[in-house]
CSV table of C-alpha atoms in Angstrom, one decimal:
chain,number,residue,atom,x,y,z
A,7,UNK,CA,-71.9,-71.9,59.4
A,8,UNK,CA,-72.4,-68.5,57.9
A,9,UNK,CA,-74.6,-66.2,60.0
A,10,UNK,CA,-74.1,-62.7,58.6
A,11,UNK,CA,-72.4,-61.2,55.5
A,12,UNK,CA,-70.8,-57.9,56.3
A,13,UNK,CA,-70.0,-55.8,53.3
A,14,UNK,CA,-67.1,-53.3,53.6
A,15,UNK,CA,-63.8,-54.5,52.3
A,16,UNK,CA,-63.0,-54.2,48.6
A,17,UNK,CA,-60.8,-57.4,48.6
A,18,UNK,CA,-60.2,-60.5,50.6
A,19,UNK,CA,-59.9,-60.4,54.4
A,20,UNK,CA,-56.6,-61.8,55.6
A,21,UNK,CA,-56.6,-61.0,59.3
A,22,UNK,CA,-59.1,-60.7,62.1
A,23,UNK,CA,-58.8,-59.6,65.8
A,24,UNK,CA,-61.5,-59.6,68.5
A,25,UNK,CA,-61.3,-57.1,71.4
A,26,UNK,CA,-60.9,-58.4,75.0
A,27,UNK,CA,-64.4,-57.2,75.9
A,28,UNK,CA,-65.9,-58.5,72.7
A,29,UNK,CA,-67.4,-55.0,71.9
A,30,UNK,CA,-65.8,-54.7,68.5
A,31,UNK,CA,-63.8,-56.6,65.9
A,32,UNK,CA,-60.9,-55.4,63.7
A,33,UNK,CA,-60.5,-56.8,60.2
A,34,UNK,CA,-57.7,-56.2,57.8
A,35,UNK,CA,-57.9,-57.0,54.1
A,36,UNK,CA,-55.8,-57.2,50.9
A,37,UNK,CA,-57.1,-53.7,50.0
A,38,UNK,CA,-54.8,-52.4,52.8
A,39,UNK,CA,-57.8,-51.2,54.9
A,40,UNK,CA,-58.5,-51.8,58.6
A,41,UNK,CA,-62.2,-51.8,59.5
A,42,UNK,CA,-63.9,-51.7,62.9
A,43,UNK,CA,-67.1,-53.7,63.4
A,44,UNK,CA,-68.9,-52.7,66.6
A,45,UNK,CA,-71.4,-55.0,68.3
A,46,UNK,CA,-75.0,-53.8,68.3
A,47,UNK,CA,-78.0,-54.8,70.3
A,48,UNK,CA,-79.9,-56.0,67.2
A,49,UNK,CA,-81.2,-59.5,67.4
A,50,UNK,CA,-80.2,-61.8,64.5
A,51,UNK,CA,-82.6,-64.5,63.5
A,52,UNK,CA,-81.0,-67.3,61.5
A,53,UNK,CA,-84.2,-68.3,59.8
A,54,UNK,CA,-84.8,-64.8,58.4
A,55,UNK,CA,-81.2,-64.5,57.2
A,56,UNK,CA,-81.5,-67.8,55.4
A,57,UNK,CA,-84.8,-66.8,53.8
A,58,UNK,CA,-83.3,-63.5,52.7
A,59,UNK,CA,-80.3,-65.3,51.2
A,60,UNK,CA,-82.5,-67.7,49.4
A,61,UNK,CA,-84.7,-64.9,48.0
A,62,UNK,CA,-81.6,-63.2,46.6
A,63,UNK,CA,-80.6,-66.5,44.9
A,64,UNK,CA,-84.1,-67.0,43.5
A,65,UNK,CA,-84.2,-63.4,42.2
A,66,UNK,CA,-80.9,-63.9,40.4
A,67,UNK,CA,-82.2,-67.1,38.8
A,68,UNK,CA,-85.5,-65.5,37.8
A,69,UNK,CA,-83.7,-62.6,36.3
A,70,UNK,CA,-81.5,-64.8,34.2
A,71,UNK,CA,-84.6,-66.7,33.0
A,72,UNK,CA,-86.3,-63.5,31.9
A,73,UNK,CA,-83.4,-62.5,29.7
A,74,UNK,CA,-84.5,-64.5,26.7
A,75,UNK,CA,-82.7,-62.5,24.0
A,76,UNK,CA,-79.6,-60.4,23.5
A,77,UNK,CA,-81.3,-57.0,23.6
A,78,UNK,CA,-82.8,-57.7,27.0
A,79,UNK,CA,-79.4,-58.7,28.3
A,80,UNK,CA,-77.7,-55.6,27.0
A,81,UNK,CA,-80.4,-53.3,28.3
A,82,UNK,CA,-80.3,-54.9,31.8
A,83,UNK,CA,-76.5,-54.7,31.9
A,84,UNK,CA,-76.5,-51.0,30.9
A,85,UNK,CA,-79.1,-50.3,33.5
A,86,UNK,CA,-77.1,-52.1,36.2
A,87,UNK,CA,-74.0,-50.3,35.2
A,88,UNK,CA,-75.6,-46.9,35.4
A,89,UNK,CA,-77.0,-47.7,38.9
A,90,UNK,CA,-73.6,-49.0,40.0
A,91,UNK,CA,-71.9,-45.8,38.8
A,92,UNK,CA,-74.5,-43.7,40.7
A,93,UNK,CA,-73.9,-45.7,43.9
A,94,UNK,CA,-70.2,-45.3,43.6
A,95,UNK,CA,-70.6,-41.6,43.3
A,96,UNK,CA,-72.7,-41.4,46.4
A,97,UNK,CA,-70.3,-43.5,48.6
A,98,UNK,CA,-66.7,-42.5,49.3
A,99,UNK,CA,-65.5,-46.0,50.4
A,100,UNK,CA,-62.6,-46.4,48.0
A,101,UNK,CA,-59.2,-48.0,48.5
A,102,UNK,CA,-56.6,-45.8,50.2
A,103,UNK,CA,-53.8,-46.6,47.7
A,104,UNK,CA,-53.5,-46.9,44.0
A,105,UNK,CA,-51.9,-50.4,44.5
A,106,UNK,CA,-54.9,-51.5,46.6
A,107,UNK,CA,-57.1,-53.1,44.0
A,108,UNK,CA,-58.9,-56.4,43.7
A,109,UNK,CA,-56.5,-59.2,44.1
A,110,UNK,CA,-56.5,-61.5,41.1
A,111,UNK,CA,-55.9,-65.2,41.2
A,112,UNK,CA,-52.7,-64.7,39.2
A,113,UNK,CA,-51.2,-62.2,41.6
A,114,UNK,CA,-52.0,-64.4,44.6
A,115,UNK,CA,-50.5,-67.5,43.0
A,116,UNK,CA,-47.4,-65.5,42.1
A,117,UNK,CA,-47.1,-64.4,45.7
A,118,UNK,CA,-47.3,-68.0,46.8
A,119,UNK,CA,-44.6,-68.9,44.3
A,120,UNK,CA,-42.3,-66.2,45.7
A,121,UNK,CA,-42.9,-67.4,49.3
A,122,UNK,CA,-42.2,-71.0,48.3
A,123,UNK,CA,-39.1,-69.9,46.5
A,124,UNK,CA,-37.8,-68.0,49.6
A,125,UNK,CA,-38.5,-71.0,51.8
A,126,UNK,CA,-36.7,-73.4,49.4
A,127,UNK,CA,-33.8,-71.0,49.2
A,128,UNK,CA,-33.6,-70.9,53.0
A,129,UNK,CA,-33.6,-74.6,53.3
A,130,UNK,CA,-31.0,-75.0,50.6
A,131,UNK,CA,-28.8,-72.3,52.3
A,132,UNK,CA,-28.9,-74.2,55.6
A,133,UNK,CA,-28.0,-77.5,53.9
A,134,UNK,CA,-25.1,-75.9,52.1
A,135,UNK,CA,-23.8,-74.4,55.3
A,136,UNK,CA,-24.1,-77.7,57.1
A,137,UNK,CA,-22.3,-79.5,54.2
A,138,UNK,CA,-19.5,-77.0,54.3
A,139,UNK,CA,-19.1,-77.4,58.0
A,140,UNK,CA,-19.0,-81.2,57.7
A,141,UNK,CA,-16.4,-81.0,54.9
A,142,UNK,CA,-14.2,-78.8,57.0
A,143,UNK,CA,-14.4,-81.2,59.9
A,144,UNK,CA,-13.5,-84.2,57.7
A,145,UNK,CA,-11.1,-82.2,55.5
A,146,UNK,CA,-12.6,-83.5,52.4
A,147,UNK,CA,-12.9,-82.0,48.9
A,148,UNK,CA,-16.1,-83.7,47.8
A,149,UNK,CA,-18.6,-81.4,46.1
A,150,UNK,CA,-22.3,-81.3,47.0
A,151,UNK,CA,-24.7,-82.4,44.3
A,152,UNK,CA,-27.0,-79.6,43.1
A,153,UNK,CA,-30.6,-79.6,44.3
A,154,UNK,CA,-33.1,-80.6,41.6
A,155,UNK,CA,-35.8,-78.7,43.3
A,156,UNK,CA,-33.9,-75.5,42.6
A,157,UNK,CA,-33.0,-76.7,39.0
A,158,UNK,CA,-29.3,-76.8,40.0
A,159,UNK,CA,-29.2,-73.1,40.8
A,160,UNK,CA,-27.9,-71.2,43.8
A,161,UNK,CA,-30.5,-70.1,46.3
A,162,UNK,CA,-30.2,-66.4,45.4
A,163,UNK,CA,-30.2,-67.2,41.7
A,164,UNK,CA,-33.3,-69.4,42.1
A,165,UNK,CA,-35.1,-66.6,43.8
A,166,UNK,CA,-34.2,-64.2,41.0
A,167,UNK,CA,-35.4,-66.8,38.4
A,168,UNK,CA,-38.8,-67.0,40.2
A,169,UNK,CA,-39.1,-63.2,40.4
A,170,UNK,CA,-38.4,-62.9,36.7
A,171,UNK,CA,-41.1,-65.4,35.9
A,172,UNK,CA,-43.7,-63.2,37.5
A,173,UNK,CA,-45.4,-60.8,35.1
A,174,UNK,CA,-44.6,-57.2,35.6
A,175,UNK,CA,-48.3,-56.4,35.8
A,176,UNK,CA,-48.8,-58.8,38.8
A,177,UNK,CA,-45.4,-58.1,40.5
A,178,UNK,CA,-46.5,-55.4,42.9
A,179,UNK,CA,-49.7,-57.2,43.8
A,180,UNK,CA,-47.8,-60.4,44.5
A,181,UNK,CA,-45.3,-58.6,46.7
A,182,UNK,CA,-48.1,-57.2,48.8
A,183,UNK,CA,-49.3,-60.7,49.6
A,184,UNK,CA,-46.0,-61.6,51.3
A,185,UNK,CA,-45.9,-61.5,55.1
A,186,UNK,CA,-43.2,-59.5,56.9
A,187,UNK,CA,-41.1,-62.5,57.6
A,188,UNK,CA,-40.8,-63.4,54.0
A,189,UNK,CA,-40.2,-59.8,53.1
A,190,UNK,CA,-37.1,-59.7,55.4
A,191,UNK,CA,-35.8,-62.9,53.8
A,192,UNK,CA,-36.5,-61.7,50.3
A,193,UNK,CA,-34.5,-58.5,51.1
A,194,UNK,CA,-31.6,-60.7,52.2
A,195,UNK,CA,-31.5,-62.4,48.8
A,196,UNK,CA,-31.8,-59.1,47.0
A,197,UNK,CA,-28.7,-58.0,48.9
A,198,UNK,CA,-26.9,-61.1,47.7
A,199,UNK,CA,-28.0,-60.6,44.1
A,200,UNK,CA,-26.9,-56.9,44.2
A,201,UNK,CA,-23.5,-57.9,45.6
A,202,UNK,CA,-23.0,-60.3,42.6
A,203,UNK,CA,-24.4,-57.7,40.2
A,204,UNK,CA,-27.3,-60.0,39.0
A,205,UNK,CA,-30.7,-58.7,38.1
A,206,UNK,CA,-29.9,-55.1,39.1
A,207,UNK,CA,-32.9,-53.4,37.6
A,208,UNK,CA,-35.4,-55.9,39.0
A,209,UNK,CA,-33.8,-56.1,42.4
A,210,UNK,CA,-33.7,-52.3,42.7
A,211,UNK,CA,-37.4,-52.0,41.7
A,212,UNK,CA,-38.5,-54.6,44.2
A,213,UNK,CA,-36.4,-53.1,47.0
A,214,UNK,CA,-37.9,-49.7,46.6
A,215,UNK,CA,-41.4,-51.0,46.4
A,216,UNK,CA,-41.0,-53.2,49.5
A,217,UNK,CA,-39.6,-50.4,51.6
A,218,UNK,CA,-42.4,-48.1,50.5
A,219,UNK,CA,-45.1,-50.7,51.2
A,220,UNK,CA,-43.7,-51.9,54.6
A,221,UNK,CA,-41.9,-48.7,55.7
A,222,UNK,CA,-43.4,-48.6,59.2
A,223,UNK,CA,-42.8,-52.3,60.0
A,224,UNK,CA,-39.2,-52.3,58.6
A,225,UNK,CA,-38.2,-49.1,60.4
A,226,UNK,CA,-39.6,-50.4,63.7
A,227,UNK,CA,-37.5,-53.5,63.4
A,228,UNK,CA,-34.0,-52.6,64.6
A,229,UNK,CA,-32.5,-55.8,63.2
A,230,UNK,CA,-33.2,-54.5,59.7
A,231,UNK,CA,-31.2,-51.3,60.0
A,232,UNK,CA,-27.9,-52.7,58.9
A,233,UNK,CA,-29.3,-54.6,55.9
A,234,UNK,CA,-31.2,-51.5,54.9
A,235,UNK,CA,-28.0,-49.4,54.9
A,236,UNK,CA,-26.2,-52.0,52.8
A,237,UNK,CA,-29.2,-52.3,50.5
A,238,UNK,CA,-29.2,-48.5,50.0
A,239,UNK,CA,-25.5,-48.5,49.3
A,240,UNK,CA,-25.7,-51.4,46.8
A,241,UNK,CA,-28.8,-50.0,44.9
A,242,UNK,CA,-27.1,-46.6,44.5
A,243,UNK,CA,-23.8,-48.2,43.4
A,244,UNK,CA,-25.2,-50.7,41.0
A,245,UNK,CA,-27.7,-48.2,39.4
A,246,UNK,CA,-24.8,-45.7,39.0
A,247,UNK,CA,-22.8,-48.3,37.2
A,248,UNK,CA,-25.6,-49.1,34.9
A,249,UNK,CA,-26.1,-45.4,34.2
A,250,UNK,CA,-22.4,-44.9,33.5
A,251,UNK,CA,-22.3,-47.9,31.2
A,252,UNK,CA,-25.4,-46.8,29.3
A,253,UNK,CA,-24.0,-43.2,29.0
A,254,UNK,CA,-20.6,-44.6,27.7
A,255,UNK,CA,-22.4,-46.8,25.1
A,256,UNK,CA,-24.6,-43.9,23.9
A,257,UNK,CA,-21.6,-41.6,23.6
A,258,UNK,CA,-19.8,-44.3,21.6
A,259,UNK,CA,-22.8,-44.8,19.3
A,260,UNK,CA,-22.9,-41.1,18.7
A,261,UNK,CA,-19.2,-41.0,17.7
A,262,UNK,CA,-19.7,-43.9,15.4
A,263,UNK,CA,-22.7,-42.2,13.8
A,264,UNK,CA,-20.8,-38.9,13.4
A,265,UNK,CA,-17.9,-40.7,11.7
A,266,UNK,CA,-20.2,-42.6,9.5
A,267,UNK,CA,-22.0,-39.4,8.4
A,268,UNK,CA,-18.6,-37.7,7.7
A,269,UNK,CA,-17.4,-40.6,5.5
A,270,UNK,CA,-20.7,-41.8,3.9
A,271,UNK,CA,-19.9,-39.9,0.7
A,272,UNK,CA,-16.2,-40.9,0.7
A,273,UNK,CA,-15.3,-43.6,-1.8
A,274,UNK,CA,-12.8,-46.1,-0.4
A,275,UNK,CA,-10.2,-47.5,-2.7
A,276,UNK,CA,-9.2,-50.9,-1.3
A,277,UNK,CA,-6.2,-51.1,-3.6
A,278,UNK,CA,-4.5,-48.0,-2.2
A,279,UNK,CA,-5.7,-48.2,1.5
A,280,UNK,CA,-5.2,-51.1,3.8
A,281,UNK,CA,-7.7,-52.2,6.4
A,282,UNK,CA,-5.5,-50.6,9.1
A,283,UNK,CA,-5.9,-47.2,7.4
A,284,UNK,CA,-9.6,-47.7,7.0
A,285,UNK,CA,-10.2,-48.1,10.8
A,286,UNK,CA,-7.5,-45.8,11.9
A,287,UNK,CA,-9.5,-42.9,13.3
A,288,UNK,CA,-12.4,-44.8,14.6
A,289,UNK,CA,-11.2,-45.2,18.2
A,290,UNK,CA,-10.3,-41.5,18.7
A,291,UNK,CA,-12.8,-39.2,20.4
């Protein structure tokens, strides 16, 4: 039964803690804010709160009935918008981070999909390890059938497939929904993907964002030190490889463009020159 409605958080509340003495309550929301609610000596009457809530509902209904035409609706919306802007200017209660915005249904559902993918990948990894151990004991060469829940993919490849299916607009918000336990497991699969050289740009982007968002918790956990060092080394190595490859390709395209500009006015006589002579100087820098 709802007794009071306390306004303060800009998004959904995901955690709540009561002090030992009951003097205050701490609440944490998706807007990355922690608020303290102190107990007062004011008496709360349930009947009055219910009447107040009903009055607000009736006021909304009466207001909607009075808006008979489009002009009234537009004038009322403009008036409410101006009042809302004035109220926002007077109060300084804003989210503390640019990423701390109202969570949308799509971002929350994307976060749930990532958590489910990590859990399925963990279960599949355990089953693969148990199957390999069983095969070593029996000295058999039978292959394990692929898991249809993972569409026949490897655990790390399935996690990458789910991450790619999330829209880039909702990616950061969906990563903020993940609890710390799933963040650690996700970083494990990011390391595996970077080792294999798959999804380098996406894995590097997610790794940097997770470390920035959960820096205090990750640094405080000593078990994450070794994976963090390896992740740092892999991100630098793979991004350097991509940069070198892109630079090599750009340089090659410039050489091809320069040769094409030099020979664009030259007329080729196919009877006198063979194909080998035509492409003779193309590979020289």
